[in-house]
mmCIF file of C-alpha atoms in Angstrom:
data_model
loop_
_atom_site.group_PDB
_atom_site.id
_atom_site.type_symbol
_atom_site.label_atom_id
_atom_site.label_comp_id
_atom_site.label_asym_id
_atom_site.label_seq_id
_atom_site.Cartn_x
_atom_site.Cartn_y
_atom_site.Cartn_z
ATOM 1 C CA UNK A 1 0.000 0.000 0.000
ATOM 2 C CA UNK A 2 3.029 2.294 1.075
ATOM 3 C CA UNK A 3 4.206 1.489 -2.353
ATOM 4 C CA UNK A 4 1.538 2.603 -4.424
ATOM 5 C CA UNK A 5 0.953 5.815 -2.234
ATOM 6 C CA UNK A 6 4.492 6.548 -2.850
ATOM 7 C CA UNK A 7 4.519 5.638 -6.267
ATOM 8 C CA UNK A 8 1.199 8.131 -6.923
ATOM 9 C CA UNK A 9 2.852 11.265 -4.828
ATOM 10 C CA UNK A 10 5.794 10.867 -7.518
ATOM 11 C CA UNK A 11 3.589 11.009 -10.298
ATOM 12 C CA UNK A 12 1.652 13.877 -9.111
ATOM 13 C CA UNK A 13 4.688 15.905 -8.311
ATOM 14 C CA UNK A 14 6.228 14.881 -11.590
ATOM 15 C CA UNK A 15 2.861 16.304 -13.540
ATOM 16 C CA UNK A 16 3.021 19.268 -11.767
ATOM 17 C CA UNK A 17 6.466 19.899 -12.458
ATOM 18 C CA UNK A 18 5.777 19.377 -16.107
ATOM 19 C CA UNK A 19 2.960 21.333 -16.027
ATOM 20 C CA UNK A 20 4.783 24.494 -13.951
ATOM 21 C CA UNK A 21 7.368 24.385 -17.311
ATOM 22 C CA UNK A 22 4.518 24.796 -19.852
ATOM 23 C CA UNK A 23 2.584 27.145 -17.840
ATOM 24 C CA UNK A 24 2.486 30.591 -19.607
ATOM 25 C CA UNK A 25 5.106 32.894 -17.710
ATOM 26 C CA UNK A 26 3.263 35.428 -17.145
ATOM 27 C CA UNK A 27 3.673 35.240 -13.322
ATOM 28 C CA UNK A 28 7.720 34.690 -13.690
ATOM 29 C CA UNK A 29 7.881 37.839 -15.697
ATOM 30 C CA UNK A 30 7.760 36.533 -19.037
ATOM 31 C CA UNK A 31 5.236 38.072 -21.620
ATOM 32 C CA UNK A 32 5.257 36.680 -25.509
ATOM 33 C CA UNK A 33 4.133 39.560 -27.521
ATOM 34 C CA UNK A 34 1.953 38.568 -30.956
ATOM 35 C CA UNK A 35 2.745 40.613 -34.157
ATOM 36 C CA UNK A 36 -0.156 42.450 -35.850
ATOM 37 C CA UNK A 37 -0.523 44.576 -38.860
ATOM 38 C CA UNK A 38 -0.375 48.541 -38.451
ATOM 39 C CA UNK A 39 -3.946 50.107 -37.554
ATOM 40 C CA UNK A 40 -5.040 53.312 -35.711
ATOM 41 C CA UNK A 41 -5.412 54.272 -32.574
ATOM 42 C CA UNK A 42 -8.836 55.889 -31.148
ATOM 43 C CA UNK A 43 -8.325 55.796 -27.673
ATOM 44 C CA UNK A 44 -11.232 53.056 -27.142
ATOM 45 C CA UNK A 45 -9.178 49.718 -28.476
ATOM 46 C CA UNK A 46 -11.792 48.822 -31.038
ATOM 47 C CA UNK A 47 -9.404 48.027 -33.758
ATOM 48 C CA UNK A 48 -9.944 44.524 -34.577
ATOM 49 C CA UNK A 49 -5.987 43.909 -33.839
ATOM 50 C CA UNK A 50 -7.050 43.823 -30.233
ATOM 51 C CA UNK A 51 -8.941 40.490 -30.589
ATOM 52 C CA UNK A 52 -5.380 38.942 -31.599
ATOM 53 C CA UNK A 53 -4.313 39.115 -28.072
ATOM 54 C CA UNK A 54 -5.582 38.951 -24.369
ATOM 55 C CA UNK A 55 -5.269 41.555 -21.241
ATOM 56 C CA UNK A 56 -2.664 40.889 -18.924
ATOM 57 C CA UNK A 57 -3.956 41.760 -15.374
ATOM 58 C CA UNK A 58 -1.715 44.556 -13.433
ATOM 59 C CA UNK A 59 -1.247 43.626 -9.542
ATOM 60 C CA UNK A 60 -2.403 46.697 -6.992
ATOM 61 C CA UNK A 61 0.860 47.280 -5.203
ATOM 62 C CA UNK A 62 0.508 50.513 -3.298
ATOM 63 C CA UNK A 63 -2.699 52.163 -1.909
ATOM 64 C CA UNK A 64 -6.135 51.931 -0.932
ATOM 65 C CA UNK A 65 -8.166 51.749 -4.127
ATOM 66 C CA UNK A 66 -8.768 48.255 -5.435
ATOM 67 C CA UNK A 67 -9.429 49.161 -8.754
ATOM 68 C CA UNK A 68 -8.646 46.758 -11.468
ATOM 69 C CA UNK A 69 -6.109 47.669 -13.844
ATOM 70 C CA UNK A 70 -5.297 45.483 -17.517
ATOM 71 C CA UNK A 71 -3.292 46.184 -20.785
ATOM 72 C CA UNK A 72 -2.586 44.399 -23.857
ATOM 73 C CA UNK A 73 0.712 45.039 -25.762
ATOM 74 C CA UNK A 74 1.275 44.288 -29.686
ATOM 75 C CA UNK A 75 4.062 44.803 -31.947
ATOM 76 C CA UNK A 76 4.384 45.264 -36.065
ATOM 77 C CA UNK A 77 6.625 46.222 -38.769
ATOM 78 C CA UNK A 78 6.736 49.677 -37.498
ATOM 79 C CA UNK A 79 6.340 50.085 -33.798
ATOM 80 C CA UNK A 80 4.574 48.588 -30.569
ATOM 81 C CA UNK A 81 0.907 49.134 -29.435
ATOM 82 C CA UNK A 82 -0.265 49.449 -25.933
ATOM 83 C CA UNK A 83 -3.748 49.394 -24.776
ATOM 84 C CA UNK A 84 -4.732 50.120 -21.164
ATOM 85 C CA UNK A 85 -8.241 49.965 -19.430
ATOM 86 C CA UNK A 86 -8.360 51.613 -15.971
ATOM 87 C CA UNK A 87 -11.422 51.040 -13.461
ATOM 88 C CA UNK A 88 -11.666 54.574 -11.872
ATOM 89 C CA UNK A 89 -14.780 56.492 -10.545
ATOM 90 C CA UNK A 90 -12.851 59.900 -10.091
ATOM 91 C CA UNK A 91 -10.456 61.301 -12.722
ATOM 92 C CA UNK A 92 -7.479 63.467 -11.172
ATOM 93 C CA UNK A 93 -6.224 65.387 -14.265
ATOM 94 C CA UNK A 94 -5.487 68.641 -14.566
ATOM 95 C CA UNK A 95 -2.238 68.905 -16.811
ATOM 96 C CA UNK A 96 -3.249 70.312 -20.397
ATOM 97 C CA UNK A 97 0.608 69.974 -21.674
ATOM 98 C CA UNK A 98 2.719 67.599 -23.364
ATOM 99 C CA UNK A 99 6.072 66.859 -21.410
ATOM 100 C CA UNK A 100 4.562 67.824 -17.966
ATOM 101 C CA UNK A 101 4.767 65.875 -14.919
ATOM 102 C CA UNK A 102 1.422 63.676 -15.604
ATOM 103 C CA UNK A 103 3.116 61.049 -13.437
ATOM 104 C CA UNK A 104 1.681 63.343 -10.265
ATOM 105 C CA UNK A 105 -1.986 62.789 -11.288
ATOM 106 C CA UNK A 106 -3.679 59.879 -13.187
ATOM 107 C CA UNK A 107 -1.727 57.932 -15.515
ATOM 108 C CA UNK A 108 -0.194 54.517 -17.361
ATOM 109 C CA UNK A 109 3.239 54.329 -18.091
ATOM 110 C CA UNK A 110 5.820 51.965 -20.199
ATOM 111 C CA UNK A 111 9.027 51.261 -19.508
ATOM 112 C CA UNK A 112 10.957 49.677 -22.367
ATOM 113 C CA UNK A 113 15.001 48.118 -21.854
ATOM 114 C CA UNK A 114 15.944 46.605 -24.975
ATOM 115 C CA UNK A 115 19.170 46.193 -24.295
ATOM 116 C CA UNK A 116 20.472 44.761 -21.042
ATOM 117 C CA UNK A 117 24.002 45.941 -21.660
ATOM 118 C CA UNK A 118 23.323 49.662 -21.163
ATOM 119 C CA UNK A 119 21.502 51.599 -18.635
ATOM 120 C CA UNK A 120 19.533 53.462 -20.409
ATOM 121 C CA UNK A 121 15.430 52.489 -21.273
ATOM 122 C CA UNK A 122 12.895 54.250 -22.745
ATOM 123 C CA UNK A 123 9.624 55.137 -20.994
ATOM 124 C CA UNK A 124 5.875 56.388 -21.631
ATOM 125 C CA UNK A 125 3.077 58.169 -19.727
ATOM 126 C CA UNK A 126 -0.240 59.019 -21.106
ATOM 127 C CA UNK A 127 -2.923 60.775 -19.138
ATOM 128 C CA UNK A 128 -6.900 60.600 -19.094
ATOM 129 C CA UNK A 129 -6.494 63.407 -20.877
ATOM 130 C CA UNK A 130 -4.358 62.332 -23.932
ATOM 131 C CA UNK A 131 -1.246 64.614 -22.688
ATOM 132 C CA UNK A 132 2.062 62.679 -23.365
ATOM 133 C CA UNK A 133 5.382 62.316 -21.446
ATOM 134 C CA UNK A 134 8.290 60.365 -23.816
ATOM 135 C CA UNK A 135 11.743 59.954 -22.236
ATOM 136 C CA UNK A 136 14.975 58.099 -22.620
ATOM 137 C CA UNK A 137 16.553 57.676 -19.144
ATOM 138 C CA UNK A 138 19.949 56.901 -18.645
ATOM 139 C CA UNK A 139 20.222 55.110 -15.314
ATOM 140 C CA UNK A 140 23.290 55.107 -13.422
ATOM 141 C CA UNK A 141 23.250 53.080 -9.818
ATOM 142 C CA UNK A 142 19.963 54.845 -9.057
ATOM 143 C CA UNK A 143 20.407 58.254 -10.170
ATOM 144 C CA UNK A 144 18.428 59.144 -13.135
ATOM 145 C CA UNK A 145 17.154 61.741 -15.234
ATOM 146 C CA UNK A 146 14.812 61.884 -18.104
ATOM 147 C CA UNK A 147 15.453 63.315 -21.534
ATOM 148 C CA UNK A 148 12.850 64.404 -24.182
ATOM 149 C CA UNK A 149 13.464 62.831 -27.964
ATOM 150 C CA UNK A 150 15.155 65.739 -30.470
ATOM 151 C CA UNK A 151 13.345 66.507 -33.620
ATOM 152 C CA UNK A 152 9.757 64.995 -32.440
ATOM 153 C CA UNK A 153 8.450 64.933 -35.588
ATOM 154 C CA UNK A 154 7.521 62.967 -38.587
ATOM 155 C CA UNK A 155 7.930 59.271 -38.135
ATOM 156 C CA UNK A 156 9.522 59.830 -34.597
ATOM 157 C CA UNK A 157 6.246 60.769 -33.632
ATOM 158 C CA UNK A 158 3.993 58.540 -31.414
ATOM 159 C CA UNK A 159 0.284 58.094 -31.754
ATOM 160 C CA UNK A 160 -2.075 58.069 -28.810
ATOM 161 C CA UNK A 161 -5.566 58.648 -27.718
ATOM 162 C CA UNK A 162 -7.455 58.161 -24.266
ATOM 163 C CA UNK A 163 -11.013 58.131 -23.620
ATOM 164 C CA UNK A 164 -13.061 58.357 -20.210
ATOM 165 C CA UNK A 165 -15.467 56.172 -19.794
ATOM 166 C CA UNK A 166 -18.879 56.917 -17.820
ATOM 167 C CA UNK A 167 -22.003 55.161 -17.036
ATOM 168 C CA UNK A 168 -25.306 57.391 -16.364
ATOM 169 C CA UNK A 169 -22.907 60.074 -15.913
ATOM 170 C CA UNK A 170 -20.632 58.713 -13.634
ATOM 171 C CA UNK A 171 -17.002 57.644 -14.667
ATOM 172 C CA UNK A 172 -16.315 53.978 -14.795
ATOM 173 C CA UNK A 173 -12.948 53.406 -16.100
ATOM 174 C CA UNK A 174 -10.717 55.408 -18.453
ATOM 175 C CA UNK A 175 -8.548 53.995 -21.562
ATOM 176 C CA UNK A 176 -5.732 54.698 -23.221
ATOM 177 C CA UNK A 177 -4.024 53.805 -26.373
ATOM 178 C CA UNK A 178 -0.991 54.683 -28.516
ATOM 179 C CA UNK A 179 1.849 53.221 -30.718
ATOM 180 C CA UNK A 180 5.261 53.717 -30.396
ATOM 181 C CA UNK A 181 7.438 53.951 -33.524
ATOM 182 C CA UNK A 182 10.871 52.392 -33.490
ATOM 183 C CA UNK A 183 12.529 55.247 -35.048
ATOM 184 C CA UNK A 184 11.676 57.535 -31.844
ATOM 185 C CA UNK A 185 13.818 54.618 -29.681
ATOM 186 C CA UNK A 186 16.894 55.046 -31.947
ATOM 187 C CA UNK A 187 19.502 54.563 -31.053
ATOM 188 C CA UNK A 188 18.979 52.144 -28.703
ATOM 189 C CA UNK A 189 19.911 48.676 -29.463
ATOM 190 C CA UNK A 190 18.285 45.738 -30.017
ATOM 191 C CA UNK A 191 15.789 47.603 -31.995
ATOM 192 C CA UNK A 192 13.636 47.176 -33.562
ATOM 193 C CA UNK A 193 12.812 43.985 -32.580
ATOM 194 C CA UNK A 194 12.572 40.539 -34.809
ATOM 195 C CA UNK A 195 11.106 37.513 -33.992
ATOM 196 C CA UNK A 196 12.607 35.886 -30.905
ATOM 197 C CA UNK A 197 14.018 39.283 -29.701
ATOM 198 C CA UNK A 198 13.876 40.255 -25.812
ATOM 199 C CA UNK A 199 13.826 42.991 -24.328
ATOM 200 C CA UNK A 200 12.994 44.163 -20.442
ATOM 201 C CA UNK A 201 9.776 46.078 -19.371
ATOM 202 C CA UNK A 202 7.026 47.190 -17.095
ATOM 203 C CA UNK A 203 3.593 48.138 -17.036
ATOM 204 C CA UNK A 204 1.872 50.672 -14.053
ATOM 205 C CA UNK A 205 -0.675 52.438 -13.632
ATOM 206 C CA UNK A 206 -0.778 55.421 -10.779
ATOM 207 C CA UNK A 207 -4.498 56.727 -9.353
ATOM 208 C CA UNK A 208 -4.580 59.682 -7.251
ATOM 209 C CA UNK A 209 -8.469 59.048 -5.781
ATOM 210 C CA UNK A 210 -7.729 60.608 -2.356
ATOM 211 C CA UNK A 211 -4.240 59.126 -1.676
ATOM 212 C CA UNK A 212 -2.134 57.663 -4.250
ATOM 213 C CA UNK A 213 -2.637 54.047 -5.697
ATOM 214 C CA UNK A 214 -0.314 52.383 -7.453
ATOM 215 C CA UNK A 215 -0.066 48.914 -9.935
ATOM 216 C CA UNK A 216 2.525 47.244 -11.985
ATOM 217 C CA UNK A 217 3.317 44.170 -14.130
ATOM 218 C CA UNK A 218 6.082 43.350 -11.804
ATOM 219 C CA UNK A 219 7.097 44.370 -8.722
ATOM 220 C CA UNK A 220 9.841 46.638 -7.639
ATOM 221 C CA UNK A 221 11.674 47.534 -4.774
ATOM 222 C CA UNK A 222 11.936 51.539 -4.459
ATOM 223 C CA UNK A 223 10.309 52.858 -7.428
ATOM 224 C CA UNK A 224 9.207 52.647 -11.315
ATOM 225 C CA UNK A 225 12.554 52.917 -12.266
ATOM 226 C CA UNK A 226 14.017 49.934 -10.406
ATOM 227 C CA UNK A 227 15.109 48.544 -14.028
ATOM 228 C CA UNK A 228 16.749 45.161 -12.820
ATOM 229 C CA UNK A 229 13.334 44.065 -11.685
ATOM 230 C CA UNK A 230 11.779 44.607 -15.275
ATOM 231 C CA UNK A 231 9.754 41.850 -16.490
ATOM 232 C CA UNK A 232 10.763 40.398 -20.129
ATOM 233 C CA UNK A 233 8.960 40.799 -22.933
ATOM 234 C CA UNK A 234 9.600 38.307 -26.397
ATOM 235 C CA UNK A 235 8.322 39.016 -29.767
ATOM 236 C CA UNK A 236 7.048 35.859 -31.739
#
């Protein structure tokens, strides 16, 4: 009897092992991202695109508002596309400028390392409000300092769009969209991306209902800019 208990507990562990390595990684940090065709951005994610991949969840980290908090991510010939959907019931945006500091009202930001060998990542805000904050940040042992692209223009321009959402009146959630064109991260390396490329990244999402909330992909020790803790990201 001893035997066949024994022999069953081995099994079962040895499924669940095997099971554990086909899992998708999403909870050890690793995100496959699917490549689409280029499409426009409204600020709602109805572009069919959207149906080619699902929302990844982001945990509540900071805070006392439980709202929940999703994007979806895509990549083409061109750029990257984000898509975020925010439950909210109060919007705290007041900022009516580009290359403000949204980060100290409502907002969802990127963070994008493509190349593990330097310190120095790209990252994205976008407001309720559709006001924009691009930056490359070098990164050096914790000090950092963001600077905006030269020549924003043309093809090194992103395109985004955010929407507030209400039922009866009352806000719901708010979304935001926009794509990110691989010429505006030159010259980093490891870009643009091919299949089977990976690069390091986060998701958050910061809510200022009352005191501040905070959520992110993964989790970091001090603040958004705590690099080494970046998930990974791999285009198929």
């Amino acid at each position: 009897m001893n035997m066949k208990i024994s022999s069953l507990l081995f099994t079962l562990l040895l499924f669940s092992i095997c099971v554990q390595a086909q899992t998708p990684s999403q909870d050890a940090g690793i995100l496959s991202i699917k490549k689409t065709k280029d499409f426009e951005v409204s600020g709602k994610g109805d572009a069919a695109n959207w149906k080619e991949t699902s929302f990844v969840a982001l945990t509540h980290r900071k805070g006392n508002k439980q709202y929940s908090s999703q994007f979806k991510i895509l990549y083409s010939e061109k750029g990257i596309y984000c898509l975020y959907v925010s439950q909210d019931s109060l919007i705290t945006s007041t900022i009516r400028e580009d290359f403000a500091d949204i980060y100290n009202e409502d907002v969802v930001e990127v963070f994008f390392w493509p190349n593990e060998k330097s310190n120095i990542y790209f990252e994205y805000e976008l407001s309720p409000y559709n006001y924009e904050l691009p930056i490359l940040v070098p990164n050096y042992e914790g000090k950092f300092l963001g600077w905006r692209p030269w020549h924003y223009e043309g093809d090194r321009l992103t395109r985004h769009a955010a929407s507030i959402n209400k039922t009866n009146g009352k806000v719901t959630s708010w979304t935001a969209e926009f794509f990110i064109p691989y010429t505006l991260l030159a010259p980093l390396q490891n870009v643009p991306p091919v299949s089977g490329t990976s690069w390091r990244a986060n998701f958050y999402r910061i809510d200022y209902d009352n005191n501040t909330s905070q959520w992110s992909w993964m989790p970091t020790r001090k603040n958004f800019h705590d690099y080494e803790k970046f998930g990974r990201i791999i285009f198929e």
